Amino acid sequence: MKKEIISSHIRLARNLKEYPFPKSLNRAQAAEINEKVKTALAPIIQSYTQADMGNIDEITKLSLVENHIISPEAAKKRDCSLFLSADGKSEILVNEEDHIRIQAVLPGDNIEEAFELANRFDDLLDERLNFAFSEKYGYLTACLTNTGTGLRASYMVHLPMLEKTKQIKALQNQVGRFGMVIRGIYGEGSDPLGSLYQISNQITLGKSEEEIIKDLKDIVNQVINEEEELQKKIKDNSGLTDMVYRSLGILKYCKKISSQEAMNHLSNIKLGISSGIIKDREDNIYNIMVDIQPGNICKRAGDIMESEKRDALRAEYLNNKF
């Protein structure tokens, strides 16, 4: 398994034929859709937790975004509902950009398994709901770029050397020619943190799900190969070794640290592990990256707090980890 692939994501966009898209829904219609989805999920509902965005506190919403369970847009929508599996690997969002978004996230390079998981829920809902579908265009969606299969497949990847050598912009242009896009850590409109990026398909019309996934895998493998080649070239670079161990020392002994600075140092340590500079540590750095985000810190503390206090708690958490 390629170390720089953090996780595999699948999202399927679906809409109900008898309702306007979410932007044009009134609250009564949104409530009806929520109820229809809940009824359709009845055979498995006991293994899912349901939550309405309008009833979730801001700390929990932020934590859900940081854990890639909901999008920043979903967190803002009062009429959006979440059905989350007990193992956290799959979820269904209702009334976000589309009426239904089925999502599956698995660690590492497991994109086919993630698709199979999402597809099972798609089949279950398709049997019980009337999806908006065109024989000519496929599934109809609120955004034209999702029309067709409604599939957005993506990988979360760690690209520290491509970032440090300022090759990301050129890479974005290259993958764009193949119908792919490189975005920040939380997808569209977000910035990278800790050298983490999402690579996903942009085109869903005119291709099968299998073709989209194969094309994505091919592109991501090429990107990762470029990253690994750069890492091999600098493995014995004393400057890189110094940078990695400086980051390790800062995280061991800092008393206050921002999320941005911590992510940069964690990225350096992850690079040190994957390139072989650090040999005595397992690569669980991504889990730490998630845990140090503002919402997750506040959730563990059970309180909304100012950035200065979060920075102190983040430092304490990192001291204990390293």
PDB file of C-alpha atoms in Angstrom:
ATOM      1  CA  MET A   1       0.000   0.000   0.000  1.00  0.00           C
ATOM      2  CA  LYS A   2       1.346   3.427  -0.934  1.00  0.00           C
ATOM      3  CA  LYS A   3       2.153   5.336   2.248  1.00  0.00           C
ATOM      4  CA  GLU A   4       1.170   8.710   0.802  1.00  0.00           C
ATOM      5  CA  ILE A   5      -2.445   7.650   0.203  1.00  0.00           C
ATOM      6  CA  ILE A   6      -4.293   8.545   3.402  1.00  0.00           C
ATOM      7  CA  SER A   7      -7.844   7.510   2.537  1.00  0.00           C
ATOM      8  CA  SER A   8     -10.316   6.654  -0.218  1.00  0.00           C
ATOM      9  CA  HIS A   9     -13.592   8.578  -0.593  1.00  0.00           C
ATOM     10  CA  ILE A  10     -16.727   7.835  -2.614  1.00  0.00           C
ATOM     11  CA  ARG A  11     -19.744  10.130  -2.891  1.00  0.00           C
ATOM     12  CA  LEU A  12     -22.925   9.462  -4.869  1.00  0.00           C
ATOM     13  CA  ALA A  13     -25.329  12.358  -5.543  1.00  0.00           C
ATOM     14  CA  ARG A  14     -29.027  11.530  -5.909  1.00  0.00           C
ATOM     15  CA  ASN A  15     -32.251  13.559  -6.042  1.00  0.00           C
ATOM     16  CA  LEU A  16     -35.936  12.731  -5.753  1.00  0.00           C
ATOM     17  CA  LYS A  17     -37.902  13.239  -8.940  1.00  0.00           C
ATOM     18  CA  GLU A  18     -40.947  14.837  -7.331  1.00  0.00           C
ATOM     19  CA  TYR A  19     -39.105  17.687  -5.534  1.00  0.00           C
ATOM     20  CA  PRO A  20     -37.097  20.749  -6.638  1.00  0.00           C
ATOM     21  CA  PHE A  21     -33.374  20.785  -5.847  1.00  0.00           C
ATOM     22  CA  PRO A  22     -32.467  21.728  -2.251  1.00  0.00           C
ATOM     23  CA  LYS A  23     -31.819  25.409  -3.020  1.00  0.00           C
ATOM     24  CA  SER A  24     -35.493  25.754  -4.002  1.00  0.00           C
ATOM     25  CA  LEU A  25     -37.015  23.598  -1.248  1.00  0.00           C
ATOM     26  CA  ASN A  26     -39.255  25.037   1.408  1.00  0.00           C
ATOM     27  CA  ARG A  27     -38.949  23.710   4.962  1.00  0.00           C
ATOM     28  CA  ALA A  28     -42.001  21.455   4.669  1.00  0.00           C
ATOM     29  CA  GLN A  29     -40.590  19.788   1.552  1.00  0.00           C
ATOM     30  CA  ALA A  30     -37.193  19.367   3.196  1.00  0.00           C
ATOM     31  CA  ALA A  31     -38.879  17.685   6.162  1.00  0.00           C
ATOM     32  CA  GLU A  32     -40.782  15.353   3.808  1.00  0.00           C
ATOM     33  CA  ILE A  33     -37.547  14.300   2.104  1.00  0.00           C
ATOM     34  CA  ASN A  34     -35.908  13.648   5.464  1.00  0.00           C
ATOM     35  CA  GLU A  35     -38.804  11.433   6.465  1.00  0.00           C
ATOM     36  CA  LYS A  36     -38.799   9.546   3.151  1.00  0.00           C
ATOM     37  CA  VAL A  37     -35.110   8.788   3.435  1.00  0.00           C
ATOM     38  CA  LYS A  38     -35.516   7.685   7.048  1.00  0.00           C
ATOM     39  CA  THR A  39     -38.327   5.323   6.051  1.00  0.00           C
ATOM     40  CA  ALA A  40     -36.293   3.949   3.148  1.00  0.00           C
ATOM     41  CA  LEU A  41     -33.409   3.254   5.512  1.00  0.00           C
ATOM     42  CA  ALA A  42     -35.667   1.419   7.985  1.00  0.00           C
ATOM     43  CA  PRO A  43     -34.084  -2.032   7.314  1.00  0.00           C
ATOM     44  CA  ILE A  44     -30.707  -0.771   8.591  1.00  0.00           C
ATOM     45  CA  ILE A  45     -31.651   2.274  10.667  1.00  0.00           C
ATOM     46  CA  GLN A  46     -30.787   0.515  13.937  1.00  0.00           C
ATOM     47  CA  SER A  47     -27.111   0.582  12.937  1.00  0.00           C
ATOM     48  CA  TYR A  48     -27.166   4.306  12.099  1.00  0.00           C
ATOM     49  CA  THR A  49     -27.301   7.480  14.154  1.00  0.00           C
ATOM     50  CA  GLN A  50     -29.483  10.301  12.818  1.00  0.00           C
ATOM     51  CA  ALA A  51     -28.767  13.954  13.530  1.00  0.00           C
ATOM     52  CA  ASP A  52     -30.329  17.165  12.205  1.00  0.00           C
ATOM     53  CA  MET A  53     -27.924  20.040  11.584  1.00  0.00           C
ATOM     54  CA  GLY A  54     -30.374  22.451  13.142  1.00  0.00           C
ATOM     55  CA  ASN A  55     -30.097  20.587  16.467  1.00  0.00           C
ATOM     56  CA  ILE A  56     -26.319  20.073  16.547  1.00  0.00           C
ATOM     57  CA  ASP A  57     -24.083  22.459  18.501  1.00  0.00           C
ATOM     58  CA  GLU A  58     -21.352  24.363  16.652  1.00  0.00           C
ATOM     59  CA  ILE A  59     -18.473  22.441  18.250  1.00  0.00           C
ATOM     60  CA  THR A  60     -19.883  19.109  17.074  1.00  0.00           C
ATOM     61  CA  LYS A  61     -20.501  20.482  13.576  1.00  0.00           C
ATOM     62  CA  LEU A  62     -16.917  21.696  13.324  1.00  0.00           C
ATOM     63  CA  SER A  63     -15.658  18.342  14.579  1.00  0.00           C
ATOM     64  CA  LEU A  64     -17.758  16.525  11.944  1.00  0.00           C
ATOM     65  CA  VAL A  65     -16.215  18.711   9.226  1.00  0.00           C
ATOM     66  CA  GLU A  66     -12.692  18.095  10.538  1.00  0.00           C
ATOM     67  CA  ASN A  67     -13.340  14.353  10.542  1.00  0.00           C
ATOM     68  CA  HIS A  68     -14.562  14.548   6.915  1.00  0.00           C
ATOM     69  CA  ILE A  69     -18.033  13.310   7.849  1.00  0.00           C
ATOM     70  CA  ILE A  70     -19.868  16.404   6.600  1.00  0.00           C
ATOM     71  CA  SER A  71     -18.878  19.270   4.321  1.00  0.00           C
ATOM     72  CA  PRO A  72     -18.518  22.870   5.532  1.00  0.00           C
ATOM     73  CA  GLU A  73     -21.644  23.633   3.444  1.00  0.00           C
ATOM     74  CA  ALA A  74     -23.698  20.944   5.202  1.00  0.00           C
ATOM     75  CA  ALA A  75     -22.753  22.394   8.593  1.00  0.00           C
ATOM     76  CA  LYS A  76     -24.450  25.674   7.615  1.00  0.00           C
ATOM     77  CA  LYS A  77     -27.745  24.127   6.466  1.00  0.00           C
ATOM     78  CA  ARG A  78     -30.431  23.905   9.118  1.00  0.00           C
ATOM     79  CA  ASP A  79     -32.578  21.456   7.114  1.00  0.00           C
ATOM     80  CA  CYS A  80     -29.706  19.069   6.389  1.00  0.00           C
ATOM     81  CA  SER A  81     -29.735  15.689   8.146  1.00  0.00           C
ATOM     82  CA  LEU A  82     -26.987  13.142   8.717  1.00  0.00           C
ATOM     83  CA  PHE A  83     -27.301   9.370   8.963  1.00  0.00           C
ATOM     84  CA  LEU A  84     -23.966   8.060  10.271  1.00  0.00           C
ATOM     85  CA  SER A  85     -22.968   4.405  10.544  1.00  0.00           C
ATOM     86  CA  ALA A  86     -21.691   3.067  13.863  1.00  0.00           C
ATOM     87  CA  ASP A  87     -18.234   2.373  12.413  1.00  0.00           C
ATOM     88  CA  GLY A  88     -18.008   5.838  10.828  1.00  0.00           C
ATOM     89  CA  LYS A  89     -17.213   4.384   7.392  1.00  0.00           C
ATOM     90  CA  SER A  90     -20.419   5.448   5.676  1.00  0.00           C
ATOM     91  CA  GLU A  91     -22.952   8.240   5.931  1.00  0.00           C
ATOM     92  CA  ILE A  92     -25.917   9.653   4.107  1.00  0.00           C
ATOM     93  CA  LEU A  93     -26.446  13.411   3.963  1.00  0.00           C
ATOM     94  CA  VAL A  94     -29.953  14.657   3.209  1.00  0.00           C
ATOM     95  CA  ASN A  95     -30.713  18.118   1.779  1.00  0.00           C
ATOM     96  CA  GLU A  96     -27.150  19.320   1.344  1.00  0.00           C
ATOM     97  CA  GLU A  97     -26.413  20.387  -2.269  1.00  0.00           C
ATOM     98  CA  ASP A  98     -28.494  17.411  -3.462  1.00  0.00           C
ATOM     99  CA  HIS A  99     -31.406  15.673  -1.763  1.00  0.00           C
ATOM    100  CA  ILE A 100     -29.232  12.645  -0.978  1.00  0.00           C
ATOM    101  CA  ARG A 101     -25.481  12.228  -0.824  1.00  0.00           C
ATOM    102  CA  ILE A 102     -24.241   8.739  -0.031  1.00  0.00           C
ATOM    103  CA  GLN A 103     -20.664   8.741   1.213  1.00  0.00           C
ATOM    104  CA  ALA A 104     -18.142   6.043   2.091  1.00  0.00           C
ATOM    105  CA  VAL A 105     -14.640   6.674   3.437  1.00  0.00           C
ATOM    106  CA  LEU A 106     -12.060   3.942   4.024  1.00  0.00           C
ATOM    107  CA  PRO A 107      -8.421   4.270   5.125  1.00  0.00           C
ATOM    108  CA  GLY A 108      -5.625   3.785   2.597  1.00  0.00           C
ATOM    109  CA  ASP A 109      -5.983   2.714  -1.016  1.00  0.00           C
ATOM    110  CA  ASN A 110      -9.402   1.055  -0.866  1.00  0.00           C
ATOM    111  CA  ILE A 111     -11.388   2.985  -3.469  1.00  0.00           C
ATOM    112  CA  GLU A 112     -13.125  -0.089  -4.955  1.00  0.00           C
ATOM    113  CA  GLU A 113     -14.254  -1.271  -1.529  1.00  0.00           C
ATOM    114  CA  ALA A 114     -15.521   2.228  -0.707  1.00  0.00           C
ATOM    115  CA  PHE A 115     -17.521   2.228  -3.952  1.00  0.00           C
ATOM    116  CA  GLU A 116     -19.026  -1.175  -3.170  1.00  0.00           C
ATOM    117  CA  LEU A 117     -20.074   0.080   0.265  1.00  0.00           C
ATOM    118  CA  ALA A 118     -21.699   3.244  -1.119  1.00  0.00           C
ATOM    119  CA  ASN A 119     -23.314   1.306  -3.961  1.00  0.00           C
ATOM    120  CA  ARG A 120     -25.072  -1.043  -1.516  1.00  0.00           C
ATOM    121  CA  PHE A 121     -26.830   1.915   0.082  1.00  0.00           C
ATOM    122  CA  ASP A 122     -27.589   3.368  -3.335  1.00  0.00           C
ATOM    123  CA  ASP A 123     -29.327   0.112  -4.329  1.00  0.00           C
ATOM    124  CA  LEU A 124     -31.272   0.036  -1.072  1.00  0.00           C
ATOM    125  CA  LEU A 125     -32.556   3.591  -1.530  1.00  0.00           C
ATOM    126  CA  ASP A 126     -33.193   3.126  -5.250  1.00  0.00           C
ATOM    127  CA  GLU A 127     -35.606   0.286  -4.466  1.00  0.00           C
ATOM    128  CA  ARG A 128     -37.678   2.540  -2.212  1.00  0.00           C
ATOM    129  CA  LEU A 129     -37.337   6.051  -3.658  1.00  0.00           C
ATOM    130  CA  ASN A 130     -38.010   7.641  -7.049  1.00  0.00           C
ATOM    131  CA  PHE A 131     -34.657   9.061  -8.157  1.00  0.00           C
ATOM    132  CA  ALA A 132     -34.475  11.820 -10.771  1.00  0.00           C
ATOM    133  CA  PHE A 133     -32.957  10.017 -13.759  1.00  0.00           C
ATOM    134  CA  SER A 134     -32.694  10.716 -17.474  1.00  0.00           C
ATOM    135  CA  GLU A 135     -32.142   7.956 -20.018  1.00  0.00           C
ATOM    136  CA  LYS A 136     -29.975  10.415 -21.960  1.00  0.00           C
ATOM    137  CA  TYR A 137     -28.014  12.126 -19.190  1.00  0.00           C
ATOM    138  CA  GLY A 138     -28.142   9.758 -16.211  1.00  0.00           C
ATOM    139  CA  TYR A 139     -28.746  10.956 -12.643  1.00  0.00           C
ATOM    140  CA  LEU A 140     -29.877  14.588 -12.480  1.00  0.00           C
ATOM    141  CA  THR A 141     -28.055  16.703  -9.916  1.00  0.00           C
ATOM    142  CA  ALA A 142     -28.071  20.252  -8.565  1.00  0.00           C
ATOM    143  CA  CYS A 143     -24.598  20.883 -10.026  1.00  0.00           C
ATOM    144  CA  LEU A 144     -24.114  20.018 -13.702  1.00  0.00           C
ATOM    145  CA  THR A 145     -20.619  18.627 -13.071  1.00  0.00           C
ATOM    146  CA  ASN A 146     -22.199  15.799 -11.045  1.00  0.00           C
ATOM    147  CA  THR A 147     -24.842  14.893 -13.653  1.00  0.00           C
ATOM    148  CA  GLY A 148     -24.375  11.419 -15.127  1.00  0.00           C
ATOM    149  CA  THR A 149     -23.178   8.811 -12.680  1.00  0.00           C
ATOM    150  CA  GLY A 150     -23.392  11.315  -9.816  1.00  0.00           C
ATOM    151  CA  LEU A 151     -20.086   9.835  -8.659  1.00  0.00           C
ATOM    152  CA  ARG A 152     -17.293  11.825  -7.052  1.00  0.00           C
ATOM    153  CA  ALA A 153     -14.375   9.519  -6.249  1.00  0.00           C
ATOM    154  CA  SER A 154     -11.333  10.921  -4.472  1.00  0.00           C
ATOM    155  CA  TYR A 155      -8.169  10.117  -2.610  1.00  0.00           C
ATOM    156  CA  MET A 156      -6.721  12.055   0.305  1.00  0.00           C
ATOM    157  CA  VAL A 157      -2.965  12.165  -0.325  1.00  0.00           C
ATOM    158  CA  HIS A 158       0.126  13.541   1.400  1.00  0.00           C
ATOM    159  CA  LEU A 159       2.400  15.381  -1.068  1.00  0.00           C
ATOM    160  CA  PRO A 160       5.082  17.153   0.991  1.00  0.00           C
ATOM    161  CA  MET A 161       7.946  17.081  -1.538  1.00  0.00           C
ATOM    162  CA  LEU A 162       5.785  18.111  -4.477  1.00  0.00           C
ATOM    163  CA  GLU A 163       4.582  20.989  -2.307  1.00  0.00           C
ATOM    164  CA  LYS A 164       8.065  21.965  -1.072  1.00  0.00           C
ATOM    165  CA  THR A 165       9.424  21.965  -4.644  1.00  0.00           C
ATOM    166  CA  LYS A 166       6.447  24.105  -5.749  1.00  0.00           C
ATOM    167  CA  GLN A 167       5.190  21.585  -8.306  1.00  0.00           C
ATOM    168  CA  ILE A 168       1.557  21.468  -7.155  1.00  0.00           C
ATOM    169  CA  LYS A 169       0.350  24.181  -9.558  1.00  0.00           C
ATOM    170  CA  ALA A 170       1.858  22.423 -12.568  1.00  0.00           C
ATOM    171  CA  LEU A 171       0.412  19.148 -11.293  1.00  0.00           C
ATOM    172  CA  GLN A 172      -3.054  20.705 -11.053  1.00  0.00           C
ATOM    173  CA  ASN A 173      -2.830  21.724 -14.702  1.00  0.00           C
ATOM    174  CA  GLN A 174      -1.628  18.271 -15.751  1.00  0.00           C
ATOM    175  CA  VAL A 175      -4.373  16.284 -14.001  1.00  0.00           C
ATOM    176  CA  GLY A 176      -6.976  18.803 -15.219  1.00  0.00           C
ATOM    177  CA  ARG A 177      -6.335  17.670 -18.774  1.00  0.00           C
ATOM    178  CA  PHE A 178      -7.509  14.203 -17.741  1.00  0.00           C
ATOM    179  CA  GLY A 179     -10.710  15.376 -16.073  1.00  0.00           C
ATOM    180  CA  MET A 180      -9.280  15.332 -12.535  1.00  0.00           C
ATOM    181  CA  VAL A 181      -8.831  18.082  -9.955  1.00  0.00           C
ATOM    182  CA  ILE A 182      -6.528  18.649  -6.969  1.00  0.00           C
ATOM    183  CA  ARG A 183      -8.121  20.502  -4.051  1.00  0.00           C
ATOM    184  CA  GLY A 184      -7.403  21.322  -0.420  1.00  0.00           C
ATOM    185  CA  ILE A 185      -7.969  19.151   2.611  1.00  0.00           C
ATOM    186  CA  TYR A 186     -11.751  19.755   2.802  1.00  0.00           C
ATOM    187  CA  GLY A 187     -12.411  19.655  -0.942  1.00  0.00           C
ATOM    188  CA  GLU A 188     -13.760  22.452  -3.106  1.00  0.00           C
ATOM    189  CA  GLY A 189     -12.808  25.941  -1.981  1.00  0.00           C
ATOM    190  CA  SER A 190     -10.500  24.754   0.822  1.00  0.00           C
ATOM    191  CA  ASP A 191      -6.751  25.165   1.266  1.00  0.00           C
ATOM    192  CA  PRO A 192      -4.221  22.391   1.850  1.00  0.00           C
ATOM    193  CA  LEU A 193      -3.056  21.800   5.431  1.00  0.00           C
ATOM    194  CA  GLY A 194      -0.057  19.694   6.351  1.00  0.00           C
ATOM    195  CA  SER A 195       0.602  18.997   2.635  1.00  0.00           C
ATOM    196  CA  LEU A 196      -2.717  17.094   2.446  1.00  0.00           C
ATOM    197  CA  TYR A 197      -4.677  17.267  -0.811  1.00  0.00           C
ATOM    198  CA  GLN A 198      -7.745  15.654  -2.338  1.00  0.00           C
ATOM    199  CA  ILE A 199      -7.507  14.352  -5.899  1.00  0.00           C
ATOM    200  CA  SER A 200     -10.875  13.591  -7.496  1.00  0.00           C
ATOM    201  CA  ASN A 201     -12.710  13.234 -10.787  1.00  0.00           C
ATOM    202  CA  GLN A 202     -14.388  16.296 -12.278  1.00  0.00           C
ATOM    203  CA  ILE A 203     -16.374  14.524 -14.995  1.00  0.00           C
ATOM    204  CA  THR A 204     -19.223  12.125 -14.288  1.00  0.00           C
ATOM    205  CA  LEU A 205     -21.056  12.308 -17.626  1.00  0.00           C
ATOM    206  CA  GLY A 206     -20.178   9.881 -20.429  1.00  0.00           C
ATOM    207  CA  LYS A 207     -18.156   7.502 -18.274  1.00  0.00           C
ATOM    208  CA  SER A 208     -19.108   4.482 -16.204  1.00  0.00           C
ATOM    209  CA  GLU A 209     -18.326   4.310 -12.491  1.00  0.00           C
ATOM    210  CA  GLU A 210     -15.652   1.704 -13.211  1.00  0.00           C
ATOM    211  CA  GLU A 211     -13.980   3.943 -15.812  1.00  0.00           C
ATOM    212  CA  ILE A 212     -13.984   6.934 -13.460  1.00  0.00           C
ATOM    213  CA  ILE A 213     -12.390   4.923 -10.653  1.00  0.00           C
ATOM    214  CA  LYS A 214      -9.780   3.364 -12.957  1.00  0.00           C
ATOM    215  CA  ASP A 215      -8.816   6.759 -14.412  1.00  0.00           C
ATOM    216  CA  LEU A 216      -8.541   8.230 -10.908  1.00  0.00           C
ATOM    217  CA  LYS A 217      -6.352   5.368  -9.708  1.00  0.00           C
ATOM    218  CA  ASP A 218      -4.060   5.757 -12.707  1.00  0.00           C
ATOM    219  CA  ILE A 219      -3.633   9.500 -12.145  1.00  0.00           C
ATOM    220  CA  VAL A 220      -3.093   9.154  -8.380  1.00  0.00           C
ATOM    221  CA  ASN A 221      -0.526   6.389  -8.885  1.00  0.00           C
ATOM    222  CA  GLN A 222       1.421   8.670 -11.229  1.00  0.00           C
ATOM    223  CA  VAL A 223       1.269  11.551  -8.728  1.00  0.00           C
ATOM    224  CA  ILE A 224       2.402   9.314  -5.851  1.00  0.00           C
ATOM    225  CA  ASN A 225       5.228   7.915  -7.973  1.00  0.00           C
ATOM    226  CA  GLU A 226       6.461  11.468  -8.580  1.00  0.00           C
ATOM    227  CA  GLU A 227       6.264  12.200  -4.845  1.00  0.00           C
ATOM    228  CA  GLU A 228       8.162   9.001  -3.983  1.00  0.00           C
ATOM    229  CA  GLU A 229      10.881   9.734  -6.540  1.00  0.00           C
ATOM    230  CA  LEU A 230      11.448  13.136  -4.960  1.00  0.00           C
ATOM    231  CA  GLN A 231      11.596  11.542  -1.516  1.00  0.00           C
ATOM    232  CA  LYS A 232      14.232   9.044  -2.679  1.00  0.00           C
ATOM    233  CA  LYS A 233      16.399  11.848  -4.028  1.00  0.00           C
ATOM    234  CA  ILE A 234      16.427  13.749  -0.739  1.00  0.00           C
ATOM    235  CA  LYS A 235      16.537  10.785   1.670  1.00  0.00           C
ATOM    236  CA  ASP A 236      20.226  11.392   2.515  1.00  0.00           C
ATOM    237  CA  ASN A 237      19.905  15.182   2.520  1.00  0.00           C
ATOM    238  CA  SER A 238      21.208  16.477   5.852  1.00  0.00           C
ATOM    239  CA  GLY A 239      19.029  19.597   5.581  1.00  0.00           C
ATOM    240  CA  LEU A 240      15.885  17.485   5.348  1.00  0.00           C
ATOM    241  CA  THR A 241      16.975  15.300   8.260  1.00  0.00           C
ATOM    242  CA  ASP A 242      17.551  18.423  10.346  1.00  0.00           C
ATOM    243  CA  MET A 243      14.117  19.785   9.393  1.00  0.00           C
ATOM    244  CA  VAL A 244      12.393  16.528  10.367  1.00  0.00           C
ATOM    245  CA  TYR A 245      14.080  16.303  13.767  1.00  0.00           C
ATOM    246  CA  ARG A 246      13.564  20.000  14.472  1.00  0.00           C
ATOM    247  CA  SER A 247       9.838  19.421  13.923  1.00  0.00           C
ATOM    248  CA  LEU A 248       9.946  16.425  16.247  1.00  0.00           C
ATOM    249  CA  GLY A 249      11.664  18.490  18.946  1.00  0.00           C
ATOM    250  CA  ILE A 250       9.149  21.343  18.649  1.00  0.00           C
ATOM    251  CA  LEU A 251       6.176  18.994  19.032  1.00  0.00           C
ATOM    252  CA  LYS A 252       7.813  17.283  22.009  1.00  0.00           C
ATOM    253  CA  TYR A 253       8.462  20.466  23.975  1.00  0.00           C
ATOM    254  CA  CYS A 254       6.243  23.324  22.725  1.00  0.00           C
ATOM    255  CA  LYS A 255       3.907  24.977  25.227  1.00  0.00           C
ATOM    256  CA  LYS A 256       1.635  26.695  22.702  1.00  0.00           C
ATOM    257  CA  ILE A 257       1.192  25.975  19.017  1.00  0.00           C
ATOM    258  CA  SER A 258      -1.330  26.949  16.331  1.00  0.00           C
ATOM    259  CA  SER A 259      -3.047  24.340  14.180  1.00  0.00           C
ATOM    260  CA  GLN A 260      -1.290  25.653  11.049  1.00  0.00           C
ATOM    261  CA  GLU A 261       2.186  25.380  12.585  1.00  0.00           C
ATOM    262  CA  ALA A 262       1.417  21.990  14.118  1.00  0.00           C
ATOM    263  CA  MET A 263       0.187  20.653  10.779  1.00  0.00           C
ATOM    264  CA  ASN A 264       3.405  21.774   9.080  1.00  0.00           C
ATOM    265  CA  HIS A 265       5.547  20.007  11.677  1.00  0.00           C
ATOM    266  CA  LEU A 266       3.386  16.869  11.579  1.00  0.00           C
ATOM    267  CA  SER A 267       3.725  16.833   7.806  1.00  0.00           C
ATOM    268  CA  ASN A 268       7.523  16.974   8.188  1.00  0.00           C
ATOM    269  CA  ILE A 269       7.426  14.060  10.629  1.00  0.00           C
ATOM    270  CA  LYS A 270       5.191  12.044   8.318  1.00  0.00           C
ATOM    271  CA  LEU A 271       7.665  12.751   5.506  1.00  0.00           C
ATOM    272  CA  GLY A 272      10.473  11.598   7.793  1.00  0.00           C
ATOM    273  CA  ILE A 273       8.677   8.316   8.460  1.00  0.00           C
ATOM    274  CA  SER A 274       7.725   7.593   4.855  1.00  0.00           C
ATOM    275  CA  SER A 275      11.203   8.475   3.525  1.00  0.00           C
ATOM    276  CA  GLY A 276      12.957   6.328   6.138  1.00  0.00           C
ATOM    277  CA  ILE A 277      14.598   9.143   8.123  1.00  0.00           C
ATOM    278  CA  ILE A 278      12.565   8.151  11.198  1.00  0.00           C
ATOM    279  CA  LYS A 279      12.625   4.375  11.569  1.00  0.00           C
ATOM    280  CA  ASP A 280      11.167   3.637  14.987  1.00  0.00           C
ATOM    281  CA  ARG A 281       7.667   5.090  14.692  1.00  0.00           C
ATOM    282  CA  GLU A 282       4.454   3.834  13.127  1.00  0.00           C
ATOM    283  CA  ASP A 283       2.747   6.190  10.695  1.00  0.00           C
ATOM    284  CA  ASN A 284      -0.379   7.237  12.606  1.00  0.00           C
ATOM    285  CA  ILE A 285       0.330  10.919  11.965  1.00  0.00           C
ATOM    286  CA  TYR A 286      -2.887  11.574  10.046  1.00  0.00           C
ATOM    287  CA  ASN A 287      -5.004  10.620  13.084  1.00  0.00           C
ATOM    288  CA  ILE A 288      -3.027  13.127  15.137  1.00  0.00           C
ATOM    289  CA  MET A 289      -3.564  15.761  12.429  1.00  0.00           C
ATOM    290  CA  VAL A 290      -7.311  15.297  12.763  1.00  0.00           C
ATOM    291  CA  ASP A 291      -7.252  15.300  16.565  1.00  0.00           C
ATOM    292  CA  ILE A 292      -5.469  18.673  16.819  1.00  0.00           C
ATOM    293  CA  GLN A 293      -8.024  20.610  14.751  1.00  0.00           C
ATOM    294  CA  PRO A 294      -9.928  23.354  16.666  1.00  0.00           C
ATOM    295  CA  GLY A 295     -13.309  21.600  16.744  1.00  0.00           C
ATOM    296  CA  ASN A 296     -11.869  18.323  17.981  1.00  0.00           C
ATOM    297  CA  ILE A 297      -9.872  20.070  20.699  1.00  0.00           C
ATOM    298  CA  CYS A 298     -12.979  21.934  21.893  1.00  0.00           C
ATOM    299  CA  LYS A 299     -15.077  18.755  21.723  1.00  0.00           C
ATOM    300  CA  ARG A 300     -12.623  16.839  23.911  1.00  0.00           C
ATOM    301  CA  ALA A 301     -12.528  19.736  26.365  1.00  0.00           C
ATOM    302  CA  GLY A 302     -16.322  20.103  26.257  1.00  0.00           C
ATOM    303  CA  ASP A 303     -16.102  23.852  25.797  1.00  0.00           C
ATOM    304  CA  ILE A 304     -15.730  26.555  23.143  1.00  0.00           C
ATOM    305  CA  MET A 305     -12.509  28.403  23.886  1.00  0.00           C
ATOM    306  CA  GLU A 306     -10.271  31.171  22.589  1.00  0.00           C
ATOM    307  CA  SER A 307      -7.430  30.288  20.230  1.00  0.00           C
ATOM    308  CA  GLU A 308      -4.762  30.896  22.917  1.00  0.00           C
ATOM    309  CA  LYS A 309      -6.236  28.227  25.185  1.00  0.00           C
ATOM    310  CA  ARG A 310      -6.671  25.849  22.230  1.00  0.00           C
ATOM    311  CA  ASP A 311      -3.022  26.396  21.329  1.00  0.00           C
ATOM    312  CA  ALA A 312      -1.985  25.395  24.861  1.00  0.00           C
ATOM    313  CA  LEU A 313      -4.174  22.267  24.857  1.00  0.00           C
ATOM    314  CA  ARG A 314      -2.891  21.352  21.389  1.00  0.00           C
ATOM    315  CA  ALA A 315       0.689  21.627  22.620  1.00  0.00           C
ATOM    316  CA  GLU A 316      -0.062  19.475  25.661  1.00  0.00           C
ATOM    317  CA  TYR A 317      -1.695  16.830  23.448  1.00  0.00           C
ATOM    318  CA  LEU A 318       1.315  16.810  21.090  1.00  0.00           C
ATOM    319  CA  ASN A 319       3.819  16.678  23.970  1.00  0.00           C
ATOM    320  CA  ASN A 320       2.111  13.503  25.159  1.00  0.00           C
ATOM    321  CA  LYS A 321       2.082  11.975  21.669  1.00  0.00           C
ATOM    322  CA  PHE A 322       5.772  12.600  21.015  1.00  0.00           C
TER     323      PHE A 322
END
